[in-house]
Coordinates of C-alpha atoms in Angstrom, one line a residue:
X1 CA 85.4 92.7 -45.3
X2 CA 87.8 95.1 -47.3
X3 CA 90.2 92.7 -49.2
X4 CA 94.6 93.7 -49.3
X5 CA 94.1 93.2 -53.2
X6 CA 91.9 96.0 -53.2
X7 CA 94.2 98.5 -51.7
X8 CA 97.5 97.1 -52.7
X9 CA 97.1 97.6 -56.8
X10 CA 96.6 101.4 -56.4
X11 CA 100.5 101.7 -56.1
X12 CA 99.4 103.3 -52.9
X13 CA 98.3 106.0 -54.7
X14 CA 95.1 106.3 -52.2
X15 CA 97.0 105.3 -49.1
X16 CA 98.6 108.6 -47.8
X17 CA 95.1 110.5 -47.6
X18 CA 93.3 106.9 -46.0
X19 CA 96.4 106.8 -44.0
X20 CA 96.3 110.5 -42.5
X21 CA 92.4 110.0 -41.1
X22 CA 93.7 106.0 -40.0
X23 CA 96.2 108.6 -38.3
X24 CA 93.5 110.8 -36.6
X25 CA 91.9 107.8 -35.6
X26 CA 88.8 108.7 -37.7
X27 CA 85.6 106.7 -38.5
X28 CA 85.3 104.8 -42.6
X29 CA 81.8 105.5 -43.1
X30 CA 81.5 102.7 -46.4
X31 CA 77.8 102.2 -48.4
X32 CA 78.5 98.9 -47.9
X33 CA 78.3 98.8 -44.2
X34 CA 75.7 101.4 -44.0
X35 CA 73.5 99.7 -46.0
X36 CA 73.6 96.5 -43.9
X37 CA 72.9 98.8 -40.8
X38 CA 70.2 101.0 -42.7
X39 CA 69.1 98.6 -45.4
X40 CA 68.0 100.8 -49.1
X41 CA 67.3 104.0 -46.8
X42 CA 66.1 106.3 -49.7
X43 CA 65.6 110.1 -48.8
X44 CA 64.9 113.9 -51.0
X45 CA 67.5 115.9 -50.2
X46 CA 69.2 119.3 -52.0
X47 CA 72.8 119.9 -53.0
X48 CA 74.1 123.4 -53.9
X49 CA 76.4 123.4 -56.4
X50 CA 78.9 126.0 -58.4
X51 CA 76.8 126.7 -61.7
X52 CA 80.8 127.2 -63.3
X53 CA 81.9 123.9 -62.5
X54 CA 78.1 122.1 -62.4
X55 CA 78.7 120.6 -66.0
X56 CA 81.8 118.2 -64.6
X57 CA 80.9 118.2 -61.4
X58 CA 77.0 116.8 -61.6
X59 CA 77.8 113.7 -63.4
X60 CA 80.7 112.3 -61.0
X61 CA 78.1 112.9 -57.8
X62 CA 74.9 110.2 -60.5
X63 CA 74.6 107.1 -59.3
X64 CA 77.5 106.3 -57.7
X65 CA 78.9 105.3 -54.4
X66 CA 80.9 108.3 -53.7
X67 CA 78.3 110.0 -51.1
X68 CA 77.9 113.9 -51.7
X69 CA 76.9 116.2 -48.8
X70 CA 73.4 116.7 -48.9
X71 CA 70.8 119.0 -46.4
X72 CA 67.0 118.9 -45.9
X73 CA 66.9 122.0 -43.5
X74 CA 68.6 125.4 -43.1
X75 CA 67.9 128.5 -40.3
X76 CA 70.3 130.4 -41.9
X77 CA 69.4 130.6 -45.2
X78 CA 72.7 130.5 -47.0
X79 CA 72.2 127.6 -48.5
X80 CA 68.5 128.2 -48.8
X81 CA 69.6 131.1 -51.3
X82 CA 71.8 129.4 -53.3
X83 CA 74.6 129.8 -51.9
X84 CA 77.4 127.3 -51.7
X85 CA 79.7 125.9 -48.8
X86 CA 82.6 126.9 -49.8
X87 CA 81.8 127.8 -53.3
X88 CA 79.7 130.1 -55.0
X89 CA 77.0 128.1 -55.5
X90 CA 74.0 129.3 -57.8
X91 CA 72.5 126.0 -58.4
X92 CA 70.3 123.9 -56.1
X93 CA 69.8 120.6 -56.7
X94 CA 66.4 118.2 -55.8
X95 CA 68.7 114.9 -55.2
X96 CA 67.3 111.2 -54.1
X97 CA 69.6 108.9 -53.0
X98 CA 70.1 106.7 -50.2
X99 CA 71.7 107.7 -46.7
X100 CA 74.9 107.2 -45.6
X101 CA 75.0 109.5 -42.4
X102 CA 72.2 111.3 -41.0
X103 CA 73.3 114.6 -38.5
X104 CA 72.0 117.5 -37.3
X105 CA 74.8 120.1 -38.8
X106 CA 77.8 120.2 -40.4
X107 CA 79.5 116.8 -40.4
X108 CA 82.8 118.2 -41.2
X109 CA 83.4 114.8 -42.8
X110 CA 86.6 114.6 -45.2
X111 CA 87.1 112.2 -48.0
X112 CA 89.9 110.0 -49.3
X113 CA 91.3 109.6 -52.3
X114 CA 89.2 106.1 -52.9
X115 CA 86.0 107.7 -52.2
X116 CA 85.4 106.7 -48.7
X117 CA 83.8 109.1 -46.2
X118 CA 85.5 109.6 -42.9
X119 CA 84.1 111.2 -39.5
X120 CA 86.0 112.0 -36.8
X121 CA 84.7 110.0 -33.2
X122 CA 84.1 113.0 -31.7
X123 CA 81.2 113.6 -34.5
X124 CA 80.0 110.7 -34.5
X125 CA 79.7 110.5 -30.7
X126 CA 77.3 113.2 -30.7
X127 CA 74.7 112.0 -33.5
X128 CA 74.7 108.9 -31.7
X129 CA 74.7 109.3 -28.5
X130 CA 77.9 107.9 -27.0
X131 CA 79.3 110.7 -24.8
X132 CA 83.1 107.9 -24.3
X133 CA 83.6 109.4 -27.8
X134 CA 83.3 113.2 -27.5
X135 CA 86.1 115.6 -26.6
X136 CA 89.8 114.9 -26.9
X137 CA 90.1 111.9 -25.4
X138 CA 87.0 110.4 -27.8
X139 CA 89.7 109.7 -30.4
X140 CA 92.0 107.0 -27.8
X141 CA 88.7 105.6 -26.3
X142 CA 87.9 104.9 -30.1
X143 CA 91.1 103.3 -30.4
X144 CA 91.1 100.7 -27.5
X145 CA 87.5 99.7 -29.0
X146 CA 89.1 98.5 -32.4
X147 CA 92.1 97.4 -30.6
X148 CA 90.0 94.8 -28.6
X149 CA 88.6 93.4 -32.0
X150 CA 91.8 93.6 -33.5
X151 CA 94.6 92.6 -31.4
X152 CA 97.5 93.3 -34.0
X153 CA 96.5 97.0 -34.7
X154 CA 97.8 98.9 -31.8
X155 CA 101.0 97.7 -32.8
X156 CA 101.2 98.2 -36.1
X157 CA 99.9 102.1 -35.6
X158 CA 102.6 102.2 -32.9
X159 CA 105.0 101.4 -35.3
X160 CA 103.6 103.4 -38.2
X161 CA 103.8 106.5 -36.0
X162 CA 107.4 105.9 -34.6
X163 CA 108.4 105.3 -38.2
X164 CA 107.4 109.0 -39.4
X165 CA 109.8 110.4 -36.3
X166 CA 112.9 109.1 -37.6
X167 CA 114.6 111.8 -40.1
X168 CA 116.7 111.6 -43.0
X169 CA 119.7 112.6 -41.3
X170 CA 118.9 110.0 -37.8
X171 CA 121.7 107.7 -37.2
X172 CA 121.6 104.4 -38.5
X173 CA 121.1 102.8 -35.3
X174 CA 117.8 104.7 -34.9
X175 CA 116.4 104.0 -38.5
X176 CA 117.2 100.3 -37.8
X177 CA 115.2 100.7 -34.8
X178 CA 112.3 102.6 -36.0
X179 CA 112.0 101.3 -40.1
X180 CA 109.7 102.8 -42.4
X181 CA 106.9 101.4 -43.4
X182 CA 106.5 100.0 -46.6
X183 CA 103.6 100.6 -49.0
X184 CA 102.7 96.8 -48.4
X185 CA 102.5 97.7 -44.5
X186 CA 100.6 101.1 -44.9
X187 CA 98.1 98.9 -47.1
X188 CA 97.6 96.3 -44.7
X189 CA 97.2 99.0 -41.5
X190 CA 94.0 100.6 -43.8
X191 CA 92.7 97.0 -44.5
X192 CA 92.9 96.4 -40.6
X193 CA 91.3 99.9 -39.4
X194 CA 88.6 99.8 -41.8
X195 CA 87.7 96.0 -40.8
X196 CA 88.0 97.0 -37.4
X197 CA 86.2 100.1 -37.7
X198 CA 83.4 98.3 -39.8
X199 CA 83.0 95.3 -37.2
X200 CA 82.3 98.2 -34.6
X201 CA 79.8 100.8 -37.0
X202 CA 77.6 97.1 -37.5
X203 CA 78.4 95.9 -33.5
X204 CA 76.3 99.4 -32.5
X205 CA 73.8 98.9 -35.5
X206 CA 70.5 99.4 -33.1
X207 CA 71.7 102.6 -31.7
X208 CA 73.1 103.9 -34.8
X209 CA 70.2 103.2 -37.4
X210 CA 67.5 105.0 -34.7
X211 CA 69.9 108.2 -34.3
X212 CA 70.1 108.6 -38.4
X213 CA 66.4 107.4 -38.9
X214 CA 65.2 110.1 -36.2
X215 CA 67.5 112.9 -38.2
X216 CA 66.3 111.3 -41.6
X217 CA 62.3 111.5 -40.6
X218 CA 62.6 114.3 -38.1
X219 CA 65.6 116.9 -38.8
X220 CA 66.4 119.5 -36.8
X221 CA 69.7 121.4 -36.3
X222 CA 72.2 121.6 -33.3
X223 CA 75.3 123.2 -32.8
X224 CA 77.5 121.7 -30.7
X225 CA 80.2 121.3 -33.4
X226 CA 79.3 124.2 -36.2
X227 CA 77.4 127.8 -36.4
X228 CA 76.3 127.0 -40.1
X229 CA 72.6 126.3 -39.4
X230 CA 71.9 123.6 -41.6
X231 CA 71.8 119.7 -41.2
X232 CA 73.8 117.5 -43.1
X233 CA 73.2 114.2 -44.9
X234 CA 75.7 112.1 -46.7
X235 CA 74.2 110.6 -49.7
X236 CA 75.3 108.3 -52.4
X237 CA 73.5 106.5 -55.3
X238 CA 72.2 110.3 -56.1
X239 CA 69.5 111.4 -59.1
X240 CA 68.9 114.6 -59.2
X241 CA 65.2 115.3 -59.9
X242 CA 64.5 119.1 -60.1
X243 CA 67.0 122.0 -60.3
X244 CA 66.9 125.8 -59.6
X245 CA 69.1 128.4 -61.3
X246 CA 69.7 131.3 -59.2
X247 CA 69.8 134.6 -61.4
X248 CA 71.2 136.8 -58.2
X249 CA 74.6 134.5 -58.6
X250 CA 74.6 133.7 -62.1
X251 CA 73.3 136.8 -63.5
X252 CA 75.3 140.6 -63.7
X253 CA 72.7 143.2 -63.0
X254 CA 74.6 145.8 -65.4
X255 CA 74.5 143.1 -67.9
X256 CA 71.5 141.3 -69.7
X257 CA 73.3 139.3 -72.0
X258 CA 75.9 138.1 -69.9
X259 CA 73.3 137.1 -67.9
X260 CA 71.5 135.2 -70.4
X261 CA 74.9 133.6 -71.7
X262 CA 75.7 132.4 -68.1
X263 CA 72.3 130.8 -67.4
X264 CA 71.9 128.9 -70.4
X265 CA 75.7 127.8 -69.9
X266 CA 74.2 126.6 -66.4
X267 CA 71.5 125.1 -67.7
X268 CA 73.2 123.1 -70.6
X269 CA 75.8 121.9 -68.2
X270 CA 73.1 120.1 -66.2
X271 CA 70.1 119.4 -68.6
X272 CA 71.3 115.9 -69.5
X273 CA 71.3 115.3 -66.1
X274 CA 68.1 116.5 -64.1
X275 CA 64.7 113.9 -64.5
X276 CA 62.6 116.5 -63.8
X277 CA 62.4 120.6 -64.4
X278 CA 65.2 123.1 -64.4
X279 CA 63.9 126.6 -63.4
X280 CA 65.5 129.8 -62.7
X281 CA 64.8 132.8 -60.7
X282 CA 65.8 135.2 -57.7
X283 CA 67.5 133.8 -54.5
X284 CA 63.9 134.7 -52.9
X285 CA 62.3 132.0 -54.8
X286 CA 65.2 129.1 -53.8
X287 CA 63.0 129.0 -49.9
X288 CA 59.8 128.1 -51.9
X289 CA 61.7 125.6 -54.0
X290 CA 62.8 123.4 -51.2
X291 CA 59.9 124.1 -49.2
X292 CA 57.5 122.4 -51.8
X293 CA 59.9 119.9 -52.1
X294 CA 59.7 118.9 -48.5
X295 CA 62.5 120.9 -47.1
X296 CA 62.8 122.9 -44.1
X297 CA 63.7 127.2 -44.1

């Protein structure tokens, strides 16, 4: 159980982010709880990252329980030539770690400030099996789930969410009416969501841990919430094993020693890092790096 103390000392520093997906009614997807549900789940997996920003960015994503979004299989190819989300990319990564959520595409899971994953119900719904969540009204069926294991939180949102209406210039009858919350009371509606939410994740353990085990063992890729055409796992005590440095993003065709400069900037950044080998080469060669790695393209 998620203690006050831990969310109360931050100056509620983390609470506006936590407090927007609380908002949205979105799932906490914790190690802490996953692990009870999946035990030590450990799985290979690649992670594309910018080769610009790979030398601060790799050593925040080593062994720590901030997940990282992961995939073991793209139709695409986007990823599967280097290629980042929503970056440049021109590293790929060979990652263990263990698994926190196991879907069949995109996730479109968001982070908080803390380091928690979130996933809307709607998402979750569909990896799972439990059509109550999907669509729309997924979110409010969500809601009267925790609500029944904690009788306090309806109220409290209710009141969080009449306190943002009232404006600066409202009458002082109506902020009397509808107070704002105080950081203490923002704290405490987290604490409660995330128990809540956490009591539920480990109340559907069965049905959870053979939806991610079957997209862990056997990954395929949908589409009924992205076009992106890869799966995606969220992973967390991460070592990155091998790594591939992709000359066609890196490198300047008109340019051989900018080239050079940039791939052994790529390759410093994330030597003291990797276990295993760093290699480089063309964006064709990326498909037979994750394919003799056990990945799917």
């Amino acid at each position: 159980m998620i203690k006050l103390k831990d969310l109360l000392p931050e100056a509620i520093a983390h609470t506006q982010k936590s407090l927007q997906w609380v908002y949205h009614g979105y799932i906490p997807m914790t190690p802490k709880v996953m692990k009870q549900i999946m035990g030590d789940t450990p799985i290979n997996a690649f992670h594309n990252v910018d080769w610009l920003s790979a030398k601060k960015q790799v050593p925040k994503i080593i062994g720590k329980k901030k997940s990282i979004s992961t995939f073991t299989a793209d139709t695409k190819g986007n990823l599967a030539m280097g290629s980042g989300v929503q970056t440049m990319g021109g590293i790929v990564l060979q990652v263990k770690g263990k698994v926190l959520v196991a879907g069949t595409e995109d996730l479109g899971s968001v982070p908080d400030e803390a380091g928690r994953r979130w996933l809307s119900t709607d998402a979750l719904g569909k990896i799972i099996g439990m059509p109550q969540f999907k669509g729309e009204g997924g979110s409010q069926k969500f809601k009267k789930e925790l609500y029944k294991i904690d009788r306090k939180l309806e109220d409290m949102l209710f009141k969080y969410k009449t306190s943002l209406l009232v404006m600066p210039s409202d009458s002082d009858k109506d902020k009397k009416r509808f107070p704002e919350f105080t950081g203490k009371q923002k704290a405490e509606l987290i604490k409660r969501w995330i128990d809540a939410s956490n009591k539920f994740l480990l109340k559907n353990k069965k049905i959870i841990k053979k939806s991610f085990w079957k997209n862990v063992n056997n990954p395929k890729i949908t589409t009924f919430m992205s076009k992106y055409g890869y799966n995606e796992l969220l992973v967390y005590d991460t070592q990155v094993i091998d790594a591939y440095l992709v000359i066609d993003i890196l490198g300047n065709q008109n340019d051989y020693e900018k080239t050079e400069r940039n791939l052994k900037q790529a390759k410093d950044g994330i030597k003291p890092f990797v276990k295993g080998k760093i290699y480089q080469g063309f964006a064709s060669g990326v498909k037979k790096f994750i394919k003799q790695r056990g990945g799917k393209v």
